[in-house]
Structure formats: structure tokens, C-alpha cells
mmCIF file of C-alpha atoms in Angstrom:
data_model
loop_
_atom_site.group_PDB
_atom_site.id
_atom_site.type_symbol
_atom_site.label_atom_id
_atom_site.label_comp_id
_atom_site.label_asym_id
_atom_site.label_seq_id
_atom_site.Cartn_x
_atom_site.Cartn_y
_atom_site.Cartn_z
ATOM 1 C CA ILE A 218 -0.165 -0.010 -0.139
ATOM 2 C CA GLN A 219 2.917 2.416 0.860
ATOM 3 C CA GLU A 220 4.040 1.726 -3.140
ATOM 4 C CA PHE A 221 0.778 2.647 -4.389
ATOM 5 C CA GLN A 222 0.562 5.846 -2.126
ATOM 6 C CA GLU A 223 3.972 6.757 -3.427
ATOM 7 C CA LEU A 224 2.956 6.054 -6.959
ATOM 8 C CA SER A 225 -0.363 8.430 -6.004
ATOM 9 C CA THR A 226 1.858 11.292 -5.007
ATOM 10 C CA LYS A 227 4.265 10.608 -7.839
ATOM 11 C CA THR A 228 1.535 10.817 -10.680
ATOM 12 C CA ASN A 229 -1.123 12.523 -8.945
ATOM 13 C CA LYS A 230 -3.778 10.431 -9.295
ATOM 14 C CA ILE A 231 -6.450 9.209 -6.590
ATOM 15 C CA LEU A 232 -5.850 5.707 -6.470
ATOM 16 C CA VAL A 233 -8.431 3.413 -5.106
ATOM 17 C CA ILE A 234 -7.034 -0.478 -4.025
ATOM 18 C CA GLY A 235 -8.611 -3.491 -2.884
ATOM 19 C CA PHE A 236 -6.364 -5.668 -0.768
ATOM 20 C CA PRO A 237 -6.965 -8.281 2.117
ATOM 21 C CA GLU A 238 -6.047 -6.026 5.218
ATOM 22 C CA LYS A 239 -4.821 -7.884 8.362
ATOM 23 C CA GLN A 240 -5.193 -5.803 11.414
ATOM 24 C CA LYS A 241 -3.904 -8.373 14.884
ATOM 25 C CA ASP A 242 -6.105 -11.157 14.772
ATOM 26 C CA ARG A 243 -8.244 -10.042 12.094
ATOM 27 C CA LEU A 244 -8.375 -9.904 8.278
ATOM 28 C CA TYR A 245 -10.990 -7.552 5.863
ATOM 29 C CA ASN A 246 -11.963 -7.089 2.432
ATOM 30 C CA SER A 247 -10.755 -3.770 2.238
ATOM 31 C CA ALA A 248 -10.328 -0.893 -0.195
ATOM 32 C CA ALA A 249 -7.575 1.738 0.484
ATOM 33 C CA ILE A 250 -8.374 5.183 -0.857
ATOM 34 C CA LEU A 251 -5.265 6.986 -1.707
ATOM 35 C CA PHE A 252 -4.951 10.706 -2.605
ATOM 36 C CA PRO A 253 -1.847 12.557 -3.808
ATOM 37 C CA ASP A 254 -1.247 14.551 -0.654
ATOM 38 C CA LYS A 255 -1.043 11.705 1.789
ATOM 39 C CA GLN A 256 -3.123 13.633 4.556
ATOM 40 C CA ILE A 257 -6.924 12.123 3.586
ATOM 41 C CA SER A 258 -6.317 8.625 2.890
ATOM 42 C CA ARG A 259 -8.526 6.068 4.235
ATOM 43 C CA CYS A 260 -9.192 2.257 4.128
ATOM 44 C CA TYR A 261 -12.759 0.985 3.675
ATOM 45 C CA ARG A 262 -13.726 -2.328 5.202
ATOM 46 C CA LYS A 263 -16.352 -4.646 3.074
ATOM 47 C CA THR A 264 -19.466 -4.607 4.910
ATOM 48 C CA HIS A 265 -21.351 -7.275 3.093
ATOM 49 C CA LEU A 266 -19.678 -10.717 2.701
ATOM 50 C CA PHE A 267 -20.342 -12.513 -0.004
ATOM 51 C CA TYR A 268 -20.557 -16.478 -0.714
ATOM 52 C CA LYS A 269 -17.907 -17.964 1.390
ATOM 53 C CA GLU A 270 -15.723 -14.600 2.303
ATOM 54 C CA ARG A 271 -17.526 -15.318 5.696
ATOM 55 C CA PHE A 272 -15.231 -18.172 5.963
ATOM 56 C CA CYS A 273 -11.831 -16.007 5.657
ATOM 57 C CA PHE A 274 -13.006 -12.727 6.288
ATOM 58 C CA ASP A 275 -14.284 -10.786 9.147
ATOM 59 C CA SER A 276 -17.094 -8.178 8.514
ATOM 60 C CA GLY A 277 -15.953 -4.857 7.983
ATOM 61 C CA ASP A 278 -16.218 -2.138 10.818
ATOM 62 C CA THR A 279 -15.461 1.175 9.220
ATOM 63 C CA GLY A 280 -19.018 1.659 8.162
ATOM 64 C CA PHE A 281 -19.442 3.946 5.017
ATOM 65 C CA PHE A 282 -17.931 7.182 4.575
ATOM 66 C CA ASN A 283 -17.155 9.849 2.080
ATOM 67 C CA ILE A 284 -14.059 11.834 1.268
ATOM 68 C CA TYR A 285 -13.859 15.473 0.158
ATOM 69 C CA TYR A 286 -10.584 16.263 -1.930
ATOM 70 C CA LYS A 287 -10.368 19.543 -2.212
ATOM 71 C CA ASP A 288 -8.024 19.950 -5.363
ATOM 72 C CA ARG A 289 -10.379 17.892 -7.611
ATOM 73 C CA ASP A 290 -13.195 19.610 -5.680
ATOM 74 C CA ILE A 291 -14.760 15.945 -5.501
ATOM 75 C CA ASN A 292 -16.711 14.033 -3.339
ATOM 76 C CA ILE A 293 -15.479 10.210 -2.938
ATOM 77 C CA GLY A 294 -17.534 7.356 -1.442
ATOM 78 C CA THR A 295 -16.137 4.142 -1.603
ATOM 79 C CA MET A 296 -18.007 0.383 -1.441
ATOM 80 C CA ILE A 297 -16.876 -3.281 -2.403
ATOM 81 C CA CYS A 298 -18.449 -5.810 -4.429
ATOM 82 C CA TYR A 299 -21.286 -6.943 -2.937
ATOM 83 C CA ASP A 300 -22.252 -3.937 -1.267
ATOM 84 C CA TRP A 301 -24.055 -3.067 -4.281
ATOM 85 C CA ARG A 302 -26.878 -5.492 -3.653
ATOM 86 C CA PHE A 303 -27.903 -3.253 -0.647
ATOM 87 C CA PRO A 304 -29.295 -0.213 -2.121
ATOM 88 C CA GLU A 305 -28.659 1.321 1.447
ATOM 89 C CA ALA A 306 -25.221 1.684 1.040
ATOM 90 C CA ALA A 307 -25.287 3.537 -1.959
ATOM 91 C CA ARG A 308 -27.702 5.637 -0.610
ATOM 92 C CA THR A 309 -25.671 6.402 2.649
ATOM 93 C CA LEU A 310 -22.778 7.521 0.547
ATOM 94 C CA ALA A 311 -24.910 10.062 -1.444
ATOM 95 C CA LEU A 312 -26.463 11.383 1.773
ATOM 96 C CA LEU A 313 -22.865 11.957 3.029
ATOM 97 C CA GLY A 314 -22.306 13.882 -0.156
ATOM 98 C CA ALA A 315 -20.360 11.526 -2.416
ATOM 99 C CA ASP A 316 -20.465 12.787 -6.100
ATOM 100 C CA LEU A 317 -18.714 9.499 -7.334
ATOM 101 C CA ILE A 318 -18.744 6.177 -6.028
ATOM 102 C CA ILE A 319 -16.186 3.714 -6.714
ATOM 103 C CA CYS A 320 -16.748 -0.089 -6.029
ATOM 104 C CA PRO A 321 -13.777 -2.124 -6.742
ATOM 105 C CA SER A 322 -15.643 -5.763 -7.541
ATOM 106 C CA ASN A 323 -14.700 -9.378 -8.091
ATOM 107 C CA LEU A 324 -18.129 -9.843 -9.388
ATOM 108 C CA VAL A 325 -19.552 -13.280 -10.788
ATOM 109 C CA THR A 326 -23.262 -12.761 -10.814
ATOM 110 C CA ALA A 327 -24.663 -11.706 -14.657
ATOM 111 C CA VAL A 328 -27.294 -8.888 -12.841
ATOM 112 C CA TRP A 329 -24.938 -6.627 -11.334
ATOM 113 C CA HIS A 330 -25.071 -4.487 -14.983
ATOM 114 C CA ASN A 331 -28.978 -4.021 -14.697
ATOM 115 C CA VAL A 332 -28.739 -2.203 -10.998
ATOM 116 C CA MET A 333 -25.292 -0.290 -11.335
ATOM 117 C CA PRO A 334 -26.994 2.455 -13.594
ATOM 118 C CA ALA A 335 -29.924 2.506 -11.103
ATOM 119 C CA ARG A 336 -27.763 3.267 -8.129
ATOM 120 C CA ALA A 337 -26.294 6.201 -10.199
ATOM 121 C CA ILE A 338 -29.923 7.404 -11.118
ATOM 122 C CA GLU A 339 -31.682 7.120 -7.881
ATOM 123 C CA ASN A 340 -28.614 8.630 -5.933
ATOM 124 C CA LYS A 341 -27.676 10.987 -8.951
ATOM 125 C CA VAL A 342 -24.063 10.180 -8.556
ATOM 126 C CA TYR A 343 -21.463 9.163 -10.870
ATOM 127 C CA PHE A 344 -20.978 5.315 -10.222
ATOM 128 C CA ALA A 345 -17.070 3.768 -11.374
ATOM 129 C CA VAL A 346 -17.451 -0.525 -10.929
ATOM 130 C CA ILE A 347 -13.769 -2.045 -11.162
ATOM 131 C CA ASN A 348 -14.259 -5.536 -12.025
ATOM 132 C CA ARG A 349 -11.938 -8.601 -12.174
ATOM 133 C CA ILE A 350 -11.346 -10.472 -15.403
ATOM 134 C CA GLY A 351 -10.600 -14.533 -15.689
ATOM 135 C CA LYS A 352 -11.332 -17.392 -13.797
ATOM 136 C CA GLU A 353 -9.837 -19.306 -10.327
ATOM 137 C CA GLU A 354 -10.186 -22.426 -8.950
ATOM 138 C CA ARG A 355 -10.194 -23.542 -5.524
ATOM 139 C CA ASN A 356 -11.066 -26.231 -3.538
ATOM 140 C CA GLY A 357 -12.928 -28.175 -6.314
ATOM 141 C CA GLU A 358 -14.717 -24.880 -7.659
ATOM 142 C CA GLU A 359 -14.348 -22.674 -10.562
ATOM 143 C CA LEU A 360 -15.302 -18.920 -10.297
ATOM 144 C CA PHE A 361 -15.267 -17.094 -13.371
ATOM 145 C CA PHE A 362 -15.181 -13.165 -13.067
ATOM 146 C CA ASN A 363 -17.057 -11.522 -15.592
ATOM 147 C CA GLY A 364 -14.885 -8.276 -16.335
ATOM 148 C CA GLU A 365 -16.625 -5.374 -18.039
ATOM 149 C CA SER A 366 -15.769 -2.305 -15.777
ATOM 150 C CA ALA A 367 -17.820 0.356 -16.548
ATOM 151 C CA ILE A 368 -18.180 3.886 -15.759
ATOM 152 C CA TYR A 369 -22.018 5.292 -15.160
ATOM 153 C CA GLY A 370 -23.344 8.886 -15.178
ATOM 154 C CA TYR A 371 -25.365 10.243 -12.862
ATOM 155 C CA ASN A 372 -28.569 9.847 -15.153
ATOM 156 C CA GLY A 373 -27.554 6.193 -15.285
ATOM 157 C CA GLU A 374 -25.804 6.005 -18.890
ATOM 158 C CA ARG A 375 -22.753 4.352 -19.634
ATOM 159 C CA LEU A 376 -19.772 6.547 -19.856
ATOM 160 C CA ALA A 377 -17.376 3.818 -20.721
ATOM 161 C CA LYS A 378 -16.899 0.036 -20.354
ATOM 162 C CA ALA A 379 -13.870 -2.731 -20.947
ATOM 163 C CA GLY A 380 -14.831 -6.141 -22.457
ATOM 164 C CA VAL A 381 -15.666 -9.157 -20.415
ATOM 165 C CA GLU A 382 -11.751 -10.718 -20.737
ATOM 166 C CA GLU A 383 -10.091 -7.568 -21.126
ATOM 167 C CA GLU A 384 -7.183 -5.664 -19.181
ATOM 168 C CA ARG A 385 -8.104 -1.776 -20.112
ATOM 169 C CA ILE A 386 -8.218 1.415 -18.538
ATOM 170 C CA ILE A 387 -11.049 3.265 -19.296
ATOM 171 C CA TYR A 388 -11.631 6.769 -18.877
ATOM 172 C CA ALA A 389 -14.693 9.049 -18.759
ATOM 173 C CA GLU A 390 -15.003 13.054 -18.014
ATOM 174 C CA ILE A 391 -17.153 13.924 -14.921
ATOM 175 C CA GLU A 392 -18.690 17.017 -13.557
ATOM 176 C CA PRO A 393 -19.117 16.492 -9.867
ATOM 177 C CA LYS A 394 -21.295 19.715 -9.616
ATOM 178 C CA LEU A 395 -23.740 18.554 -11.250
ATOM 179 C CA THR A 396 -24.318 15.513 -8.799
ATOM 180 C CA ARG A 397 -25.003 17.999 -6.229
ATOM 181 C CA LYS A 398 -28.386 19.917 -6.945
ATOM 182 C CA LYS A 399 -30.602 16.490 -6.285
ATOM 183 C CA SER A 400 -33.826 18.133 -8.274
ATOM 184 C CA PHE A 401 -34.722 16.920 -11.383
ATOM 185 C CA ASN A 402 -37.414 18.876 -12.508
ATOM 186 C CA GLU A 403 -38.857 22.273 -10.752
ATOM 187 C CA PHE A 404 -41.461 20.036 -8.303
ATOM 188 C CA ASN A 405 -38.785 17.174 -7.162
ATOM 189 C CA ASP A 406 -35.683 16.735 -5.584
ATOM 190 C CA ILE A 407 -34.831 12.858 -4.728
ATOM 191 C CA PHE A 408 -33.747 13.866 -1.276
ATOM 192 C CA LYS A 409 -36.056 16.524 -0.062
ATOM 193 C CA ASP A 410 -38.838 14.264 -1.337
ATOM 194 C CA ARG A 411 -37.769 11.470 1.520
ATOM 195 C CA ARG A 412 -40.547 10.573 3.500
ATOM 196 C CA THR A 413 -38.387 8.739 6.296
ATOM 197 C CA GLU A 414 -40.955 8.310 8.648
ATOM 198 C CA MET A 415 -42.780 6.309 6.172
ATOM 199 C CA TYR A 416 -39.900 3.752 5.814
ATOM 200 C CA LYS A 417 -39.850 0.933 7.824
ATOM 201 C CA LEU A 418 -35.525 0.351 8.000
#
């Protein structure tokens, strides 16, 4: 992680890196969010464990958080893989002010492509999904990671996409400020129109 932090500083880029994080006797599925200035770099620990992850990782304890990076005037929220199944995760990050949600993943299901644009639309945020490619065999079981990393606009349009088995850097130009006004017409605002007293969570 220190090497990636130095790379972030050297290239003046924000990096989000998935890695197994060990802390004393605990092991987390984590993502490091690294900034060039080193001062606000943090780790997010995956909240929702998928399938057999529960047998090797501990449930994350960081909760969801947003980081504001003044140099780029952007608010970044992070989730990992299976967290996407829970609309509360993206909504929490959006309510905390995220303009962009970054989701490093090892996705194996075929349905996530349908949901990620919805997460972007329902929260009016940009969404970047970084997905693993290839196959892994372990204990007699084979997993196929279906790639297709993508960046979605706040209206759900796909701005960039990689292939199923393609290791590729994808790009999209985004305008963070456009995510901050949550209205979509003169009468409706997706955050102000919420009626939390009616939700049984």
C-alpha cells in the first residue's frame, strides 16, 4: 500500500486499491483510497460479505464514509463488490455527499449490470465499477469473473466500458458539481422528497 501511495503522489492521481487487510487477529476485505497529498488517505472495510468470504474475512467495521478532495473539488465514496446489492450502501454514501462512488469488485453474477445504472440514477451520482477478469479454481470450485468494468453517469448512462476478458484502462470525463443539486424538475428533489417517517428500515 505504501508503494501505491507513493505512486499516487508521484502521478498526482487518486487511487482506489482492493487488498486483504490484516489487523491483529482480524482479516478484512478492504479498499485503500489514496490521495496525492497523503493526508486524507483512508481504508474502507467491506460491510457485506459474499458467499464463502465469511469463512476467511471478518465483517468490516469502518462503515460507509465520504472523502472530499479539495484539489479536484470532488467527494468520493467507496463500497466493495457485494455491497452493491444493498441500496442502503449507495444511499448512505450519497447522503454523505458523494459525487462519485467507486466499487472495486470480483463480480461473478450476471445481474449487476442492470443495477449499477439504477444506483447512479436513484442517488444522482457517478458510479465506477472496477471488476476482475478471468477464472479462479479453488477447492474444486471454479469462479468466472465477468469483467466489463464500467463508469456510469448520474443519469444512468454508461460513459465507458471494458470487455468481459479485457484488461484495459477506461476513461470518462465527469462534472462532480452536477451531482449536488438533487432536483430533476422544478418540483421534485430526490433527497428533499424523502419521507423517512414512512420507511420501515
